Amino acid sequence: MDHIWLASYPWSGNYLVRIILWNCFHLKSASIYNDDCGGNKQLEDLVGHVEPIEKNKYIFSKGQTPIFKTHDFHPDNRKTIYIIRDGRACLSSLFEFYNREKSLKDIMEGETRFGKWCDHVNNWDPLHRKNTLLLRYEDLLTNLQLNLINISDFLKVKVIKNTIPSRNELAEQADGIAVRK
């Protein structure tokens, strides 16, 4: 099955883009990681998450090209949306994700399953990689409308809604799960 990658280093805005894809384009997405939403049905509904019905078998809406979230280094040249976030903020968020049990120095040196932030960006090479839409996390927060146009053009789908729920609304809908900035 052909699909589109939704790639980023961890804590770079992947869930935010999935929320945008679902709310603004009515496009669902899946993840290469098992139980990506931790079994939280409210979170799955917020991001339009598709769980496999059996190993590696997903059902997407008729006519939709499947979109798969990944934090891994790129395995092929499929069409990709790559999200980049300021490395300092990204690493700080990853430090918090690890409950400060892993040192910030180790995270910066790539002592995680995802390696170094800079190696991840260089591996995907979103500025030069063909068929890649580069989205900056910070721009998603400050100029959603321009990003909706860019996503629409890239995926060749119409925008059906120009807004997403506020951060507080998302947290309330997810039953207390905070959507990280």
PDB file of C-alpha atoms in Angstrom:
ATOM      1  CA  MET A   1       0.000   0.000   0.000  1.00  0.00           C
ATOM      2  CA  ASP A   2       1.431   3.374  -0.975  1.00  0.00           C
ATOM      3  CA  HIS A   3       1.360   6.025   1.704  1.00  0.00           C
ATOM      4  CA  ILE A   4       2.641   9.429   2.774  1.00  0.00           C
ATOM      5  CA  TRP A   5       5.095   9.883   5.649  1.00  0.00           C
ATOM      6  CA  LEU A   6       4.390  12.381   8.420  1.00  0.00           C
ATOM      7  CA  ALA A   7       7.885  12.613   9.853  1.00  0.00           C
ATOM      8  CA  SER A   8       9.602  14.521  12.618  1.00  0.00           C
ATOM      9  CA  TYR A   9      12.029  14.160  15.463  1.00  0.00           C
ATOM     10  CA  PRO A  10      10.011  13.372  18.636  1.00  0.00           C
ATOM     11  CA  TRP A  11       8.249  16.323  20.275  1.00  0.00           C
ATOM     12  CA  SER A  12       8.359  18.435  17.132  1.00  0.00           C
ATOM     13  CA  GLY A  13       4.625  18.815  16.498  1.00  0.00           C
ATOM     14  CA  ASN A  14       3.516  15.564  14.926  1.00  0.00           C
ATOM     15  CA  TYR A  15       0.305  15.450  16.961  1.00  0.00           C
ATOM     16  CA  LEU A  16      -0.412  19.072  16.095  1.00  0.00           C
ATOM     17  CA  VAL A  17      -0.163  18.310  12.368  1.00  0.00           C
ATOM     18  CA  ARG A  18      -2.333  15.219  12.818  1.00  0.00           C
ATOM     19  CA  ILE A  19      -4.938  17.414  14.556  1.00  0.00           C
ATOM     20  CA  ILE A  20      -4.749  19.857  11.628  1.00  0.00           C
ATOM     21  CA  LEU A  21      -5.078  17.061   9.050  1.00  0.00           C
ATOM     22  CA  TRP A  22      -8.123  15.666  10.832  1.00  0.00           C
ATOM     23  CA  ASN A  23      -9.897  18.909  11.754  1.00  0.00           C
ATOM     24  CA  CYS A  24      -9.134  20.956   8.649  1.00  0.00           C
ATOM     25  CA  PHE A  25      -8.988  18.302   5.898  1.00  0.00           C
ATOM     26  CA  HIS A  26     -10.838  15.343   7.428  1.00  0.00           C
ATOM     27  CA  LEU A  27      -7.778  13.160   6.771  1.00  0.00           C
ATOM     28  CA  LYS A  28      -7.010  10.366   9.191  1.00  0.00           C
ATOM     29  CA  SER A  29      -3.515   9.182  10.007  1.00  0.00           C
ATOM     30  CA  ALA A  30      -1.873   6.158  11.550  1.00  0.00           C
ATOM     31  CA  SER A  31       1.467   5.524  13.190  1.00  0.00           C
ATOM     32  CA  ILE A  32       4.221   3.009  12.636  1.00  0.00           C
ATOM     33  CA  TYR A  33       4.384   2.669  16.433  1.00  0.00           C
ATOM     34  CA  ASN A  34       2.135   0.244  18.266  1.00  0.00           C
ATOM     35  CA  ASP A  35      -0.466   1.827  20.518  1.00  0.00           C
ATOM     36  CA  ASP A  36       0.684   5.337  19.568  1.00  0.00           C
ATOM     37  CA  CYS A  37      -2.117   7.047  21.484  1.00  0.00           C
ATOM     38  CA  GLY A  38      -1.718   4.824  24.524  1.00  0.00           C
ATOM     39  CA  GLY A  39      -5.191   3.371  24.092  1.00  0.00           C
ATOM     40  CA  ASN A  40      -6.754   6.767  24.841  1.00  0.00           C
ATOM     41  CA  LYS A  41      -9.889   6.837  22.666  1.00  0.00           C
ATOM     42  CA  GLN A  42     -10.388  10.605  23.176  1.00  0.00           C
ATOM     43  CA  LEU A  43      -6.853  11.305  21.936  1.00  0.00           C
ATOM     44  CA  GLU A  44      -7.358   8.956  18.983  1.00  0.00           C
ATOM     45  CA  ASP A  45     -10.524  10.876  18.085  1.00  0.00           C
ATOM     46  CA  LEU A  46      -8.755  14.260  18.405  1.00  0.00           C
ATOM     47  CA  VAL A  47      -6.003  13.349  15.967  1.00  0.00           C
ATOM     48  CA  GLY A  48      -8.060  11.174  13.625  1.00  0.00           C
ATOM     49  CA  HIS A  49      -5.921   8.175  14.535  1.00  0.00           C
ATOM     50  CA  VAL A  50      -6.355   4.864  12.712  1.00  0.00           C
ATOM     51  CA  GLU A  51      -5.418   1.715  14.629  1.00  0.00           C
ATOM     52  CA  PRO A  52      -4.603  -1.426  12.638  1.00  0.00           C
ATOM     53  CA  ILE A  53      -7.449  -3.930  12.444  1.00  0.00           C
ATOM     54  CA  GLU A  54      -4.777  -6.617  12.358  1.00  0.00           C
ATOM     55  CA  LYS A  55      -0.998  -6.579  11.977  1.00  0.00           C
ATOM     56  CA  ASN A  56      -0.109  -3.953   9.335  1.00  0.00           C
ATOM     57  CA  LYS A  57      -3.690  -3.724   8.032  1.00  0.00           C
ATOM     58  CA  TYR A  58      -5.330  -0.307   8.268  1.00  0.00           C
ATOM     59  CA  ILE A  59      -8.612   0.986   6.937  1.00  0.00           C
ATOM     60  CA  PHE A  60      -8.646   4.586   5.714  1.00  0.00           C
ATOM     61  CA  SER A  61     -11.505   6.464   4.067  1.00  0.00           C
ATOM     62  CA  LYS A  62     -12.140   5.561   0.456  1.00  0.00           C
ATOM     63  CA  GLY A  63      -9.878   7.598  -1.806  1.00  0.00           C
ATOM     64  CA  GLN A  64      -7.550   8.797   0.969  1.00  0.00           C
ATOM     65  CA  THR A  65      -3.877   8.067   0.607  1.00  0.00           C
ATOM     66  CA  PRO A  66      -2.792   6.649   3.976  1.00  0.00           C
ATOM     67  CA  ILE A  67      -0.645   8.929   6.124  1.00  0.00           C
ATOM     68  CA  PHE A  68       1.779   7.353   8.608  1.00  0.00           C
ATOM     69  CA  LYS A  69       3.549   9.084  11.476  1.00  0.00           C
ATOM     70  CA  THR A  70       7.206   8.213  11.983  1.00  0.00           C
ATOM     71  CA  HIS A  71      10.142   9.449  14.016  1.00  0.00           C
ATOM     72  CA  ASP A  72      12.540   6.999  12.378  1.00  0.00           C
ATOM     73  CA  PHE A  73      15.143   7.885   9.788  1.00  0.00           C
ATOM     74  CA  HIS A  74      13.589   7.822   6.347  1.00  0.00           C
ATOM     75  CA  PRO A  75      13.373   4.387   4.773  1.00  0.00           C
ATOM     76  CA  ASP A  76      12.373   5.388   1.236  1.00  0.00           C
ATOM     77  CA  ASN A  77      11.480   8.274  -1.071  1.00  0.00           C
ATOM     78  CA  ARG A  78       7.725   8.396  -0.527  1.00  0.00           C
ATOM     79  CA  LYS A  79       5.940  11.714  -0.400  1.00  0.00           C
ATOM     80  CA  THR A  80       6.563  13.278   3.014  1.00  0.00           C
ATOM     81  CA  ILE A  81       5.390  16.036   5.304  1.00  0.00           C
ATOM     82  CA  TYR A  82       8.373  16.837   7.526  1.00  0.00           C
ATOM     83  CA  ILE A  83       7.880  18.892  10.686  1.00  0.00           C
ATOM     84  CA  ILE A  84      10.813  20.731  12.180  1.00  0.00           C
ATOM     85  CA  ARG A  85      10.893  22.453  15.546  1.00  0.00           C
ATOM     86  CA  ASP A  86      13.583  24.577  17.152  1.00  0.00           C
ATOM     87  CA  GLY A  87      16.030  21.940  18.380  1.00  0.00           C
ATOM     88  CA  ARG A  88      16.406  23.496  21.820  1.00  0.00           C
ATOM     89  CA  ALA A  89      12.661  23.386  22.497  1.00  0.00           C
ATOM     90  CA  CYS A  90      12.399  19.918  21.019  1.00  0.00           C
ATOM     91  CA  LEU A  91      15.191  18.497  23.182  1.00  0.00           C
ATOM     92  CA  SER A  92      13.803  20.201  26.266  1.00  0.00           C
ATOM     93  CA  SER A  93      10.404  18.588  25.629  1.00  0.00           C
ATOM     94  CA  LEU A  94      12.054  15.205  25.109  1.00  0.00           C
ATOM     95  CA  PHE A  95      13.895  15.700  28.427  1.00  0.00           C
ATOM     96  CA  GLU A  96      10.514  16.256  30.126  1.00  0.00           C
ATOM     97  CA  PHE A  97       9.049  13.239  28.300  1.00  0.00           C
ATOM     98  CA  TYR A  98      11.791  11.105  29.848  1.00  0.00           C
ATOM     99  CA  ASN A  99      10.752  12.550  33.249  1.00  0.00           C
ATOM    100  CA  ARG A 100      14.208  14.103  33.582  1.00  0.00           C
ATOM    101  CA  GLU A 101      15.578  10.596  34.183  1.00  0.00           C
ATOM    102  CA  LYS A 102      17.801  10.846  31.118  1.00  0.00           C
ATOM    103  CA  SER A 103      20.248  13.729  31.212  1.00  0.00           C
ATOM    104  CA  LEU A 104      19.794  16.610  28.815  1.00  0.00           C
ATOM    105  CA  LYS A 105      23.422  16.051  27.756  1.00  0.00           C
ATOM    106  CA  ASP A 106      22.642  12.427  26.791  1.00  0.00           C
ATOM    107  CA  ILE A 107      19.587  13.563  24.833  1.00  0.00           C
ATOM    108  CA  MET A 108      21.603  16.223  23.005  1.00  0.00           C
ATOM    109  CA  GLU A 109      24.282  13.638  22.183  1.00  0.00           C
ATOM    110  CA  GLY A 110      21.636  11.322  20.711  1.00  0.00           C
ATOM    111  CA  GLU A 111      21.582   8.723  23.481  1.00  0.00           C
ATOM    112  CA  THR A 112      17.938   7.917  22.703  1.00  0.00           C
ATOM    113  CA  ARG A 113      16.356   5.510  20.245  1.00  0.00           C
ATOM    114  CA  PHE A 114      15.953   8.426  17.812  1.00  0.00           C
ATOM    115  CA  GLY A 115      19.558   9.649  17.803  1.00  0.00           C
ATOM    116  CA  LYS A 116      20.592  13.274  17.540  1.00  0.00           C
ATOM    117  CA  TRP A 117      18.130  15.962  16.461  1.00  0.00           C
ATOM    118  CA  CYS A 118      20.569  17.285  13.834  1.00  0.00           C
ATOM    119  CA  ASP A 119      21.222  13.798  12.408  1.00  0.00           C
ATOM    120  CA  HIS A 120      17.476  13.258  12.046  1.00  0.00           C
ATOM    121  CA  VAL A 121      17.013  16.533  10.174  1.00  0.00           C
ATOM    122  CA  ASN A 122      20.059  15.851   7.991  1.00  0.00           C
ATOM    123  CA  ASN A 123      18.862  12.321   7.229  1.00  0.00           C
ATOM    124  CA  TRP A 124      15.460  13.478   6.017  1.00  0.00           C
ATOM    125  CA  ASP A 125      17.017  16.571   4.358  1.00  0.00           C
ATOM    126  CA  PRO A 126      13.622  18.274   3.983  1.00  0.00           C
ATOM    127  CA  LEU A 127      14.996  21.309   2.131  1.00  0.00           C
ATOM    128  CA  HIS A 128      16.359  19.209  -0.729  1.00  0.00           C
ATOM    129  CA  ARG A 129      14.367  15.983  -0.601  1.00  0.00           C
ATOM    130  CA  LYS A 130      11.910  15.601  -3.487  1.00  0.00           C
ATOM    131  CA  ASN A 131       8.181  15.410  -2.766  1.00  0.00           C
ATOM    132  CA  THR A 132       8.622  16.846   0.719  1.00  0.00           C
ATOM    133  CA  LEU A 133       6.620  19.585   2.402  1.00  0.00           C
ATOM    134  CA  LEU A 134       8.594  21.208   5.217  1.00  0.00           C
ATOM    135  CA  LEU A 135       6.472  22.645   8.037  1.00  0.00           C
ATOM    136  CA  ARG A 136       7.953  24.635  10.913  1.00  0.00           C
ATOM    137  CA  TYR A 137       6.215  23.926  14.201  1.00  0.00           C
ATOM    138  CA  GLU A 138       6.525  27.556  15.262  1.00  0.00           C
ATOM    139  CA  ASP A 139       4.879  28.711  12.002  1.00  0.00           C
ATOM    140  CA  LEU A 140       1.980  26.308  12.547  1.00  0.00           C
ATOM    141  CA  LEU A 141       1.255  28.140  15.786  1.00  0.00           C
ATOM    142  CA  THR A 142       1.517  31.648  14.327  1.00  0.00           C
ATOM    143  CA  ASN A 143       0.184  31.289  10.768  1.00  0.00           C
ATOM    144  CA  LEU A 144      -2.203  28.370  10.463  1.00  0.00           C
ATOM    145  CA  GLN A 145      -3.917  29.793   7.355  1.00  0.00           C
ATOM    146  CA  LEU A 146      -0.739  29.893   5.255  1.00  0.00           C
ATOM    147  CA  ASN A 147       0.118  26.374   6.373  1.00  0.00           C
ATOM    148  CA  LEU A 148      -3.365  25.139   5.446  1.00  0.00           C
ATOM    149  CA  ILE A 149      -2.801  26.461   1.922  1.00  0.00           C
ATOM    150  CA  ASN A 150       0.597  24.754   1.739  1.00  0.00           C
ATOM    151  CA  ILE A 151      -0.790  21.445   3.013  1.00  0.00           C
ATOM    152  CA  SER A 152      -3.764  21.704   0.648  1.00  0.00           C
ATOM    153  CA  ASP A 153      -1.504  22.311  -2.348  1.00  0.00           C
ATOM    154  CA  PHE A 154       0.896  19.541  -1.371  1.00  0.00           C
ATOM    155  CA  LEU A 155      -1.755  16.879  -0.715  1.00  0.00           C
ATOM    156  CA  LYS A 156      -4.122  18.140  -3.421  1.00  0.00           C
ATOM    157  CA  VAL A 157      -7.068  18.229  -1.026  1.00  0.00           C
ATOM    158  CA  LYS A 158      -9.472  21.010  -0.107  1.00  0.00           C
ATOM    159  CA  VAL A 159      -9.510  22.751   3.238  1.00  0.00           C
ATOM    160  CA  ILE A 160     -12.874  21.970   4.842  1.00  0.00           C
ATOM    161  CA  LYS A 161     -12.356  23.980   8.024  1.00  0.00           C
ATOM    162  CA  ASN A 162      -9.964  26.858   8.762  1.00  0.00           C
ATOM    163  CA  THR A 163      -9.568  26.367  12.502  1.00  0.00           C
ATOM    164  CA  ILE A 164      -8.580  23.783  15.044  1.00  0.00           C
ATOM    165  CA  PRO A 165      -9.709  23.585  18.663  1.00  0.00           C
ATOM    166  CA  SER A 166      -7.714  25.737  21.087  1.00  0.00           C
ATOM    167  CA  ARG A 167      -5.017  24.144  23.183  1.00  0.00           C
ATOM    168  CA  ASN A 168      -7.313  24.261  26.231  1.00  0.00           C
ATOM    169  CA  GLU A 169     -10.215  22.710  24.290  1.00  0.00           C
ATOM    170  CA  LEU A 170      -7.903  19.946  23.079  1.00  0.00           C
ATOM    171  CA  ALA A 171      -6.688  19.247  26.620  1.00  0.00           C
ATOM    172  CA  GLU A 172     -10.274  19.135  27.916  1.00  0.00           C
ATOM    173  CA  GLN A 173     -11.409  16.854  25.077  1.00  0.00           C
ATOM    174  CA  ALA A 174      -8.476  14.532  25.673  1.00  0.00           C
ATOM    175  CA  ASP A 175      -9.640  14.053  29.259  1.00  0.00           C
ATOM    176  CA  GLY A 176      -6.763  15.922  30.816  1.00  0.00           C
ATOM    177  CA  ILE A 177      -4.042  14.914  28.360  1.00  0.00           C
ATOM    178  CA  ALA A 178      -2.086  18.056  27.591  1.00  0.00           C
ATOM    179  CA  VAL A 179      -1.131  18.710  23.997  1.00  0.00           C
ATOM    180  CA  ARG A 180       2.472  19.826  24.326  1.00  0.00           C
ATOM    181  CA  LYS A 181       3.621  23.044  22.822  1.00  0.00           C
TER     182      LYS A 181
END
